[in-house]
Coordinates of C-alpha atoms in Angstrom, one line a residue:
X808 CA 11.9 -42.8 13.6
X809 CA 13.1 -45.6 11.5
X810 CA 16.3 -45.0 9.6
X811 CA 16.4 -44.9 5.8
X812 CA 18.8 -47.9 5.8
X813 CA 16.4 -49.9 7.9
X814 CA 13.5 -49.3 5.6
X815 CA 15.7 -50.2 2.5
X816 CA 16.8 -53.4 4.2
X817 CA 13.1 -54.2 5.0
X818 CA 12.0 -53.6 1.4
X819 CA 14.9 -55.7 0.0
X820 CA 13.9 -58.6 2.3
X821 CA 10.2 -58.3 1.7
X822 CA 10.0 -57.3 -1.9
X823 CA 13.4 -58.1 -3.4
X824 CA 16.5 -56.3 -4.5
X825 CA 14.9 -54.6 -7.5
X826 CA 12.2 -53.0 -5.4
X827 CA 14.9 -51.8 -3.0
X828 CA 16.8 -50.2 -5.9
X829 CA 13.6 -48.6 -7.1
X830 CA 12.9 -47.2 -3.6
X831 CA 16.5 -45.8 -3.5
X832 CA 15.9 -44.0 -6.9
X833 CA 12.7 -42.6 -5.7
X834 CA 14.3 -41.3 -2.5
X835 CA 17.3 -39.8 -4.5
X836 CA 14.9 -37.9 -6.8
X837 CA 12.8 -36.7 -3.9
X838 CA 15.9 -35.3 -2.1
X839 CA 17.1 -33.6 -5.2
X840 CA 13.8 -31.9 -5.8
X841 CA 13.7 -30.8 -2.2
X842 CA 17.2 -29.4 -2.3
X843 CA 16.3 -27.5 -5.5
X844 CA 13.1 -26.1 -3.9
X845 CA 14.8 -25.2 -0.7
X846 CA 17.6 -23.4 -2.5
X847 CA 15.1 -21.4 -4.7
X848 CA 13.1 -20.4 -1.6
X849 CA 16.1 -19.2 0.3
X850 CA 17.4 -17.2 -2.6
X851 CA 13.9 -15.7 -3.1
X852 CA 14.1 -14.5 0.5
X853 CA 17.5 -13.0 -0.1
X854 CA 16.1 -11.1 -3.1
X855 CA 13.0 -9.9 -1.2
X856 CA 15.0 -8.8 1.9
X857 CA 17.7 -7.1 -0.3
X858 CA 15.1 -4.9 -2.0
X859 CA 13.4 -4.2 1.3
X860 CA 16.6 -3.2 2.9
X861 CA 17.8 -0.9 0.1
X862 CA 14.5 0.6 -1.0
X863 CA 12.1 3.1 0.6
X864 CA 9.2 1.1 2.0
X865 CA 6.6 2.9 -0.2
X866 CA 8.6 2.0 -3.3
X867 CA 8.6 -1.7 -2.3
X868 CA 5.1 -1.9 -3.7
X869 CA 6.6 -1.5 -7.2
X870 CA 8.9 -4.5 -6.8
X871 CA 7.2 -7.7 -7.8
X872 CA 8.7 -11.2 -7.2
X873 CA 7.3 -14.4 -8.8
X874 CA 8.5 -17.9 -9.5
X875 CA 7.9 -20.5 -12.3
X876 CA 6.6 -18.1 -14.8
X877 CA 6.3 -19.3 -18.4
X878 CA 9.9 -18.5 -19.4
X879 CA 13.1 -20.0 -20.5
X880 CA 14.8 -18.7 -17.3
X881 CA 12.0 -19.5 -14.9
X882 CA 13.0 -20.1 -11.3
X883 CA 12.6 -16.5 -10.1
X884 CA 11.6 -13.2 -11.7
X885 CA 12.0 -9.8 -10.1
X886 CA 10.3 -6.8 -11.7
X887 CA 10.3 -3.1 -11.1
X888 CA 7.0 -2.2 -12.4
X889 CA 7.6 1.5 -12.5
X890 CA 10.8 1.8 -14.4
X891 CA 10.3 -1.4 -16.4
X892 CA 13.2 -3.7 -15.4
X893 CA 13.0 -7.5 -15.3
X894 CA 15.5 -9.9 -13.9
X895 CA 15.2 -13.6 -14.4
X896 CA 17.1 -16.2 -12.4
X897 CA 17.9 -19.8 -13.0
X898 CA 18.9 -21.6 -9.7
X899 CA 21.2 -24.7 -9.7
X900 CA 21.9 -26.2 -6.3
X901 CA 24.8 -28.3 -7.4
X902 CA 28.7 -28.2 -7.5
X903 CA 28.6 -30.7 -10.5
X904 CA 27.8 -30.6 -14.2
X905 CA 24.1 -29.8 -13.5
X906 CA 25.3 -26.3 -12.6
X907 CA 27.5 -25.8 -15.7
X908 CA 27.0 -23.0 -18.2
X909 CA 26.2 -25.0 -21.3
X910 CA 25.2 -24.4 -24.9
X911 CA 21.7 -25.4 -24.1
X912 CA 21.6 -22.9 -21.2
X913 CA 23.1 -20.2 -23.4
X914 CA 20.3 -20.8 -26.0
X915 CA 17.7 -20.4 -23.2
X916 CA 19.2 -17.2 -22.0
X917 CA 19.3 -15.8 -25.5
X918 CA 15.7 -16.7 -26.2
X919 CA 14.6 -15.2 -22.8
X920 CA 16.3 -11.9 -23.8
X921 CA 14.2 -11.7 -27.0
X922 CA 11.1 -12.7 -25.0
X923 CA 11.6 -9.9 -22.4
X924 CA 12.4 -7.2 -25.0
X925 CA 9.9 -8.1 -27.7
X926 CA 7.0 -9.5 -25.7
X927 CA 7.2 -8.1 -22.2
X928 CA 8.6 -4.8 -23.6
X929 CA 10.8 -4.1 -20.7
X930 CA 13.2 -1.3 -20.6
X931 CA 16.0 -3.4 -19.1
X932 CA 16.4 -7.1 -18.7
X933 CA 19.0 -9.4 -17.1
X934 CA 19.4 -13.1 -16.9
X935 CA 21.2 -14.7 -14.0
X936 CA 22.5 -18.2 -13.3
X937 CA 22.6 -18.8 -9.5
X938 CA 24.7 -21.7 -8.3
X939 CA 25.6 -23.0 -4.8
X940 CA 29.3 -23.5 -5.5
X941 CA 31.6 -20.5 -5.6
X942 CA 34.1 -22.1 -7.9
X943 CA 31.4 -23.1 -10.2
X944 CA 29.9 -19.6 -10.3
X945 CA 33.4 -18.2 -11.2
X946 CA 33.9 -20.7 -13.9
X947 CA 30.5 -20.1 -15.4
X948 CA 31.1 -16.4 -15.4
X949 CA 34.2 -16.9 -17.6
X950 CA 32.2 -19.2 -20.0
X951 CA 29.5 -16.6 -20.7
X952 CA 30.3 -14.9 -24.0
X953 CA 31.5 -11.4 -23.8
X954 CA 28.7 -10.2 -26.1
X955 CA 26.1 -11.5 -23.5
X956 CA 27.8 -10.2 -20.3
X957 CA 26.0 -6.8 -20.4
X958 CA 22.8 -8.7 -19.5
X959 CA 23.8 -12.1 -18.4
X960 CA 25.9 -13.2 -15.4
X961 CA 26.6 -16.0 -13.0
X962 CA 26.1 -15.6 -9.2
X963 CA 27.1 -17.6 -6.2
X964 CA 24.6 -18.2 -3.3
X965 CA 25.4 -20.9 -0.7
X966 CA 23.2 -23.8 0.2
X967 CA 23.0 -24.8 3.9
X968 CA 20.7 -27.3 5.7
X969 CA 19.5 -24.7 8.1
X970 CA 18.7 -20.9 7.9
X971 CA 21.0 -20.2 10.9
X972 CA 24.0 -21.9 9.0
X973 CA 23.1 -19.9 5.9
X974 CA 23.1 -16.6 7.7
X975 CA 26.5 -17.5 9.4
X976 CA 28.0 -18.5 6.0
X977 CA 26.8 -15.6 3.8
X978 CA 27.7 -12.1 5.0
X979 CA 25.7 -10.3 2.3
X980 CA 22.6 -12.1 3.5
X981 CA 23.4 -11.4 7.2
X982 CA 24.0 -7.7 6.4
X983 CA 20.7 -7.4 4.6
X984 CA 18.8 -8.9 7.6
X985 CA 20.8 -6.8 10.1
X986 CA 19.5 -3.7 8.3
X987 CA 15.9 -5.0 8.2
X988 CA 15.9 -5.9 11.8
X989 CA 18.1 -3.0 13.0
X990 CA 20.0 -5.6 14.9
X991 CA 22.9 -7.9 14.5
X992 CA 21.7 -10.5 17.0
X993 CA 21.8 -13.8 15.1
X994 CA 18.6 -15.1 16.7
X995 CA 16.7 -12.0 15.5
X996 CA 18.0 -12.4 12.0
X997 CA 17.3 -16.1 11.9
X998 CA 13.7 -15.5 13.1
X999 CA 13.2 -12.8 10.5
X1000 CA 14.5 -15.0 7.8
X1001 CA 12.1 -17.8 8.7
X1002 CA 9.1 -15.5 8.9
X1003 CA 9.8 -14.1 5.4
X1004 CA 10.4 -17.6 4.0
X1005 CA 7.1 -18.7 5.5
X1006 CA 5.2 -15.6 4.0
X1007 CA 6.7 -16.2 0.6
X1008 CA 5.8 -20.0 0.5
X1009 CA 2.4 -19.4 1.9
X1010 CA 1.1 -17.4 -1.0
X1011 CA 3.3 -16.9 -4.0
X1012 CA 1.2 -18.6 -6.8
X1013 CA 0.7 -15.3 -8.6
X1014 CA 3.8 -13.7 -7.2
X1015 CA 4.1 -11.1 -4.4
X1016 CA 5.2 -7.4 -4.1
X1017 CA 8.1 -6.9 -1.7
X1018 CA 5.9 -4.5 0.3
X1019 CA 3.2 -7.1 0.7
X1020 CA 5.6 -9.8 1.9
X1021 CA 7.5 -7.5 4.4
X1022 CA 4.2 -5.8 5.7
X1023 CA 2.7 -9.2 6.5
X1024 CA 5.9 -10.6 7.9
X1025 CA 6.3 -7.6 10.2
X1026 CA 2.6 -7.9 11.3
X1027 CA 3.0 -11.5 12.2
X1028 CA 6.2 -11.1 14.3
X1029 CA 5.6 -11.1 18.0
X1030 CA 7.5 -9.1 19.2
X1031 CA 8.2 -7.0 16.1
X1032 CA 11.8 -7.9 15.1
X1033 CA 11.7 -5.9 11.9
X1034 CA 12.9 -2.8 13.6
X1035 CA 14.5 -1.4 10.4
X1036 CA 11.4 -1.7 8.2
X1037 CA 8.5 0.7 8.6
X1038 CA 5.7 0.2 6.0
X1039 CA 3.8 3.3 4.8
X1040 CA 0.7 4.0 7.0
X1041 CA -2.5 5.4 5.4
X1042 CA -3.6 8.8 6.4
X1043 CA -7.1 8.8 7.9
X1044 CA -7.5 12.5 8.5
X1045 CA -8.1 15.1 5.8
X1046 CA -6.1 18.2 5.8
X1047 CA -3.2 20.1 4.2
X1048 CA -0.7 17.4 5.4
X1049 CA -2.3 14.7 3.2
X1050 CA 0.1 14.0 0.3
X1051 CA -1.2 14.4 -3.3
X1052 CA -1.7 10.8 -4.3
X1053 CA -1.9 9.9 -8.0
X1054 CA -3.6 6.6 -9.1
X1055 CA -1.1 4.1 -10.3
X1056 CA -0.7 3.6 -14.0
X1057 CA -2.0 0.0 -13.8
X1058 CA -5.3 1.2 -12.3
X1059 CA -5.7 4.0 -14.8
X1060 CA -5.1 1.7 -17.7
X1061 CA -7.6 -0.9 -16.4
X1062 CA -10.3 1.7 -15.9
X1063 CA -9.6 3.1 -19.4
X1064 CA -9.8 -0.3 -21.0
X1065 CA -13.3 -0.9 -19.7
X1066 CA -14.4 2.7 -19.9
X1067 CA -15.1 2.8 -16.2
X1068 CA -14.2 6.5 -15.6
X1069 CA -11.5 7.7 -13.3
X1070 CA -10.5 6.8 -9.8
X1071 CA -11.1 9.6 -7.2
X1072 CA -8.7 10.3 -4.4
X1073 CA -10.0 10.3 -0.8
X1074 CA -7.2 10.8 1.7
X1075 CA -4.9 7.8 1.2
X1076 CA -7.3 5.7 -0.9
X1077 CA -8.5 5.6 -4.5
X1078 CA -12.3 5.2 -5.0
X1079 CA -13.7 3.5 -8.1
X1080 CA -17.4 3.9 -8.8
X1081 CA -19.3 2.1 -11.6
X1082 CA -23.0 1.4 -12.2
X1083 CA -23.9 2.0 -8.6
X1084 CA -20.9 -0.1 -7.2
X1085 CA -18.1 1.3 -5.3
X1086 CA -14.7 0.1 -4.1
X1087 CA -11.8 1.7 -2.3
X1088 CA -8.2 0.8 -2.8
X1089 CA -5.4 1.9 -0.4
X1090 CA -2.9 4.2 -2.0
X1091 CA -0.1 2.0 -0.9
X1092 CA -1.8 -1.2 -2.1
X1093 CA 0.5 -3.6 -4.0
X1094 CA 0.1 -3.8 -7.8
X1095 CA -1.5 -7.0 -9.0
X1096 CA 0.5 -9.5 -11.0
X1097 CA 0.6 -8.6 -14.8
X1098 CA -1.1 -11.9 -15.6
X1099 CA -4.0 -11.0 -13.3
X1100 CA -4.4 -7.6 -15.1
X1101 CA -4.1 -9.3 -18.5
X1102 CA -6.9 -11.8 -17.7
X1103 CA -9.5 -9.2 -16.9
X1104 CA -12.5 -9.4 -19.3
X1105 CA -15.2 -7.2 -17.7
X1106 CA -15.9 -4.4 -15.2
X1107 CA -17.1 -7.1 -12.8
X1108 CA -13.6 -8.7 -13.0
X1109 CA -12.0 -5.4 -12.3
X1110 CA -14.2 -5.0 -9.1
X1111 CA -13.4 -8.5 -8.0
X1112 CA -9.7 -7.9 -8.4
X1113 CA -9.7 -4.5 -6.5
X1114 CA -11.7 -6.1 -3.7
X1115 CA -9.2 -9.0 -3.4
X1116 CA -6.3 -6.6 -3.3
X1117 CA -8.0 -4.4 -0.7
X1118 CA -8.9 -7.6 1.4
X1119 CA -5.3 -8.5 1.4
X1120 CA -4.4 -5.1 2.8
X1121 CA -7.1 -5.3 5.5
X1122 CA -5.8 -8.7 6.6
X1123 CA -2.6 -7.0 7.8
X1124 CA -4.0 -3.8 9.2
X1125 CA -3.3 -3.3 12.9
X1126 CA -6.3 -3.7 15.1
X1127 CA -8.1 -0.6 16.2
X1128 CA -8.4 0.3 19.9
X1129 CA -10.7 -2.1 21.7
X1130 CA -10.3 -4.9 19.2
X1131 CA -8.6 -8.1 20.2
X1132 CA -4.9 -8.4 19.5

């Protein structure tokens, strides 16, 4: 592979010094964007894994993670959809002035607090500035006004060129994956990190629940290295041992909005019937993104949404006996 210096020298000789400088600026901007995106992705994995390692698997369906929402603090958003909490993260992969707590950033945090309380109506919100320099994080924490520290903070998360180096340098991350994998073998932790990172980047346009990401990560691992995570399994037999499932509030609210009746419970699934149509939704299915629910305009949209959620669950269901592995 041709070195960057060799390419720059060729451009300078072929097109001139100004074009070589332009190429250098393009490369610098591209590298900066990549560093930022890599940092955000790794931190998202840390958040997803932290929740999965400290939360009952069934409850992971209530934790929704998204990125680049319309917000003043927009790099990452973590919601608990049951208790109504919302944490927004601004990630800065820098040890320079770009990662400083500034008046402009303070204003953004203050406005986001108002948006979360008055528009999103959350019960509890928090705004977090995540930087890749420990000294910078400590300095930023001191700069945050005391009146804002109840819901605003600075946090350190390291940046490394490889996931292996990141796990070795950050003990909290390593501990989280040791619990998820039920192992402290670095090769297992690194493989698990990479699988979750791939799952997150593969499909996060509308955000993901932690249960969805971990269930699909576990299903794709061969062999299964997520020995500490056991997603809830649906019950396919009726009887007194079947737990009393209650339709989630988001489903009840959607059905009420379009006067579609109520969802009935059949073992570990909710059945929705309307005008001769019927769809079933697994009891442990992840909640759709709030924007997806808000965009519904008709019963048809509701059916399409429920079918897409159920299709995502079927995609990760284990094969039945006799089917190809």
